[in-house]
């Protein structure tokens, strides 16, 4: 009788652990699913090929708003009209570390990613393992990559 209880307990615990692992991987997979445009998802995938990083949907939405603002103002700059990117990121998360990459004029994500990787500052953002979350948003021919811890 005691052996049967022990075996039942072990089986129950094994099943619980199995369900916990399944839930963990389903959640992780959902976080890694890009829901953006082909350009946005291509840029994310380019970064994910370089290293592991989690897609943040809020950062993606804010990156799109930032790209649209840059397009509307006509100022392709990290501070168009003196407005820094950090306010957009703060709408999503409280961060200790954040970064921004900008691209303009690319039709294909492969070309845009290649250009960013050839630029030392942009490459540093892409490869910085302290950045654990990303949101990529594009508007017209402008794309914004937001990075955060």
Tab-separated table of C-alpha atoms in Angstrom:
chain	number	residue	atom	x	y	z
A	1	UNK	CA	0.000	0.000	0.000
A	2	UNK	CA	2.809	2.384	0.897
A	3	UNK	CA	4.556	1.589	-2.402
A	4	UNK	CA	1.407	2.407	-4.373
A	5	UNK	CA	1.081	5.805	-2.638
A	6	UNK	CA	4.715	6.579	-3.379
A	7	UNK	CA	4.330	5.624	-7.035
A	8	UNK	CA	1.098	7.651	-7.306
A	9	UNK	CA	2.829	10.680	-5.767
A	10	UNK	CA	5.780	10.382	-8.138
A	11	UNK	CA	3.489	10.098	-11.162
A	12	UNK	CA	1.412	13.080	-10.013
A	13	UNK	CA	4.515	15.233	-9.490
A	14	UNK	CA	5.903	14.188	-12.859
A	15	UNK	CA	2.661	15.172	-14.578
A	16	UNK	CA	2.634	18.547	-12.789
A	17	UNK	CA	6.237	19.253	-13.806
A	18	UNK	CA	5.439	18.239	-17.373
A	19	UNK	CA	2.465	20.629	-17.519
A	20	UNK	CA	4.582	23.440	-16.045
A	21	UNK	CA	7.230	22.920	-18.741
A	22	UNK	CA	4.610	22.858	-21.484
A	23	UNK	CA	3.085	26.113	-20.185
A	24	UNK	CA	6.548	27.704	-19.999
A	25	UNK	CA	7.398	26.839	-23.594
A	26	UNK	CA	3.990	27.905	-24.917
A	27	UNK	CA	4.393	31.298	-23.215
A	28	UNK	CA	7.970	31.650	-24.475
A	29	UNK	CA	6.866	30.759	-28.010
A	30	UNK	CA	4.072	33.352	-27.871
A	31	UNK	CA	6.576	35.999	-26.784
A	32	UNK	CA	8.780	35.156	-29.761
A	33	UNK	CA	6.012	35.451	-32.345
A	34	UNK	CA	6.269	38.638	-34.340
A	35	UNK	CA	2.913	40.144	-35.247
A	36	UNK	CA	4.208	43.036	-37.308
A	37	UNK	CA	4.752	43.743	-40.974
A	38	UNK	CA	7.152	41.733	-43.113
A	39	UNK	CA	9.775	44.470	-42.674
A	40	UNK	CA	9.330	44.606	-38.880
A	41	UNK	CA	9.413	40.842	-38.447
A	42	UNK	CA	12.364	40.537	-40.805
A	43	UNK	CA	14.377	43.003	-38.749
A	44	UNK	CA	13.450	41.144	-35.550
A	45	UNK	CA	14.455	37.834	-37.103
A	46	UNK	CA	17.764	39.327	-38.197
A	47	UNK	CA	18.494	40.268	-34.602
A	48	UNK	CA	17.307	36.892	-33.309
A	49	UNK	CA	19.779	35.213	-35.661
A	50	UNK	CA	22.546	37.256	-34.021
A	51	UNK	CA	21.379	36.447	-30.479
A	52	UNK	CA	18.428	35.568	-28.268
A	53	UNK	CA	16.039	38.425	-27.535
A	54	UNK	CA	12.356	38.649	-26.585
A	55	UNK	CA	9.790	40.530	-28.642
A	56	UNK	CA	7.802	43.040	-26.603
A	57	UNK	CA	4.496	43.989	-28.236
A	58	UNK	CA	4.235	47.292	-26.378
A	59	UNK	CA	7.736	48.311	-27.501
A	60	UNK	CA	6.753	47.322	-31.031
A	61	UNK	CA	3.672	49.567	-30.896
A	62	UNK	CA	5.698	52.480	-29.492
A	63	UNK	CA	8.414	51.974	-32.124
A	64	UNK	CA	5.738	52.310	-34.818
A	65	UNK	CA	4.486	55.538	-33.245
A	66	UNK	CA	8.051	56.844	-33.102
A	67	UNK	CA	8.654	55.953	-36.766
A	68	UNK	CA	5.448	57.740	-37.750
A	69	UNK	CA	6.448	60.807	-35.710
A	70	UNK	CA	9.880	60.910	-37.369
A	71	UNK	CA	8.240	60.574	-40.784
A	72	UNK	CA	5.676	63.296	-40.040
A	73	UNK	CA	8.280	65.768	-38.752
A	74	UNK	CA	10.689	65.031	-41.587
A	75	UNK	CA	13.536	64.920	-39.064
A	76	UNK	CA	15.410	61.638	-39.289
A	77	UNK	CA	17.143	61.954	-35.950
A	78	UNK	CA	17.342	60.331	-32.541
A	79	UNK	CA	15.941	63.613	-31.185
A	80	UNK	CA	13.523	65.076	-33.738
A	81	UNK	CA	12.282	68.436	-32.479
A	82	UNK	CA	14.252	67.771	-29.285
A	83	UNK	CA	12.069	64.795	-28.364
A	84	UNK	CA	14.097	61.840	-27.091
A	85	UNK	CA	12.976	58.230	-27.666
A	86	UNK	CA	12.961	57.256	-23.992
A	87	UNK	CA	9.444	58.542	-23.322
A	88	UNK	CA	8.090	56.039	-25.806
A	89	UNK	CA	9.882	53.185	-24.051
A	90	UNK	CA	8.709	54.358	-20.612
A	91	UNK	CA	5.115	53.910	-21.748
A	92	UNK	CA	5.828	50.168	-21.816
A	93	UNK	CA	8.283	49.399	-19.057
A	94	UNK	CA	10.437	50.881	-16.364
A	95	UNK	CA	13.918	50.441	-17.748
A	96	UNK	CA	17.484	50.798	-16.569
A	97	UNK	CA	19.020	50.525	-20.001
A	98	UNK	CA	17.559	51.335	-23.418
A	99	UNK	CA	18.698	51.851	-26.987
A	100	UNK	CA	17.344	52.930	-30.336
A	101	UNK	CA	18.311	52.119	-33.913
A	102	UNK	CA	16.858	53.975	-36.890
A	103	UNK	CA	16.767	53.051	-40.576
A	104	UNK	CA	15.430	54.963	-43.539
A	105	UNK	CA	14.909	54.220	-47.188
A	106	UNK	CA	15.213	50.434	-47.267
A	107	UNK	CA	12.707	48.276	-49.106
A	108	UNK	CA	14.042	44.955	-47.821
A	109	UNK	CA	14.713	43.997	-44.222
A	110	UNK	CA	17.887	42.163	-45.234
A	111	UNK	CA	19.388	45.399	-46.554
A	112	UNK	CA	18.315	47.395	-43.511
A	113	UNK	CA	19.701	44.807	-41.077
A	114	UNK	CA	22.976	44.589	-43.013
A	115	UNK	CA	23.374	48.381	-42.879
A	116	UNK	CA	22.717	48.409	-39.123
A	117	UNK	CA	25.247	45.621	-38.546
A	118	UNK	CA	27.862	47.573	-40.527
A	119	UNK	CA	27.414	50.632	-38.293
A	120	UNK	CA	29.422	50.262	-35.046
A	121	UNK	CA	26.882	52.021	-32.792
A	122	UNK	CA	23.881	50.188	-34.199
A	123	UNK	CA	25.741	46.869	-34.154
A	124	UNK	CA	26.560	47.464	-30.489
A	125	UNK	CA	22.846	47.842	-29.684
A	126	UNK	CA	21.950	44.687	-31.621
A	127	UNK	CA	24.622	42.566	-29.922
A	128	UNK	CA	24.279	44.041	-26.415
A	129	UNK	CA	23.155	41.099	-24.251
A	130	UNK	CA	21.958	43.547	-21.568
A	131	UNK	CA	19.121	44.393	-23.940
A	132	UNK	CA	16.677	41.543	-23.420
A	133	UNK	CA	13.578	42.989	-25.106
A	134	UNK	CA	12.977	44.460	-28.519
A	135	UNK	CA	10.219	46.229	-30.374
A	136	UNK	CA	10.539	47.088	-34.063
A	137	UNK	CA	8.129	49.430	-35.758
A	138	UNK	CA	8.084	50.841	-39.268
A	139	UNK	CA	6.144	53.623	-40.926
A	140	UNK	CA	6.537	54.287	-44.645
A	141	UNK	CA	10.312	53.925	-45.208
A	142	UNK	CA	11.429	54.560	-41.617
A	143	UNK	CA	12.005	51.801	-39.066
A	144	UNK	CA	12.738	52.116	-35.367
A	145	UNK	CA	14.261	49.393	-33.216
A	146	UNK	CA	13.738	49.878	-29.485
A	147	UNK	CA	15.873	47.845	-27.086
A	148	UNK	CA	15.426	47.525	-23.340
A	149	UNK	CA	16.528	45.446	-20.387
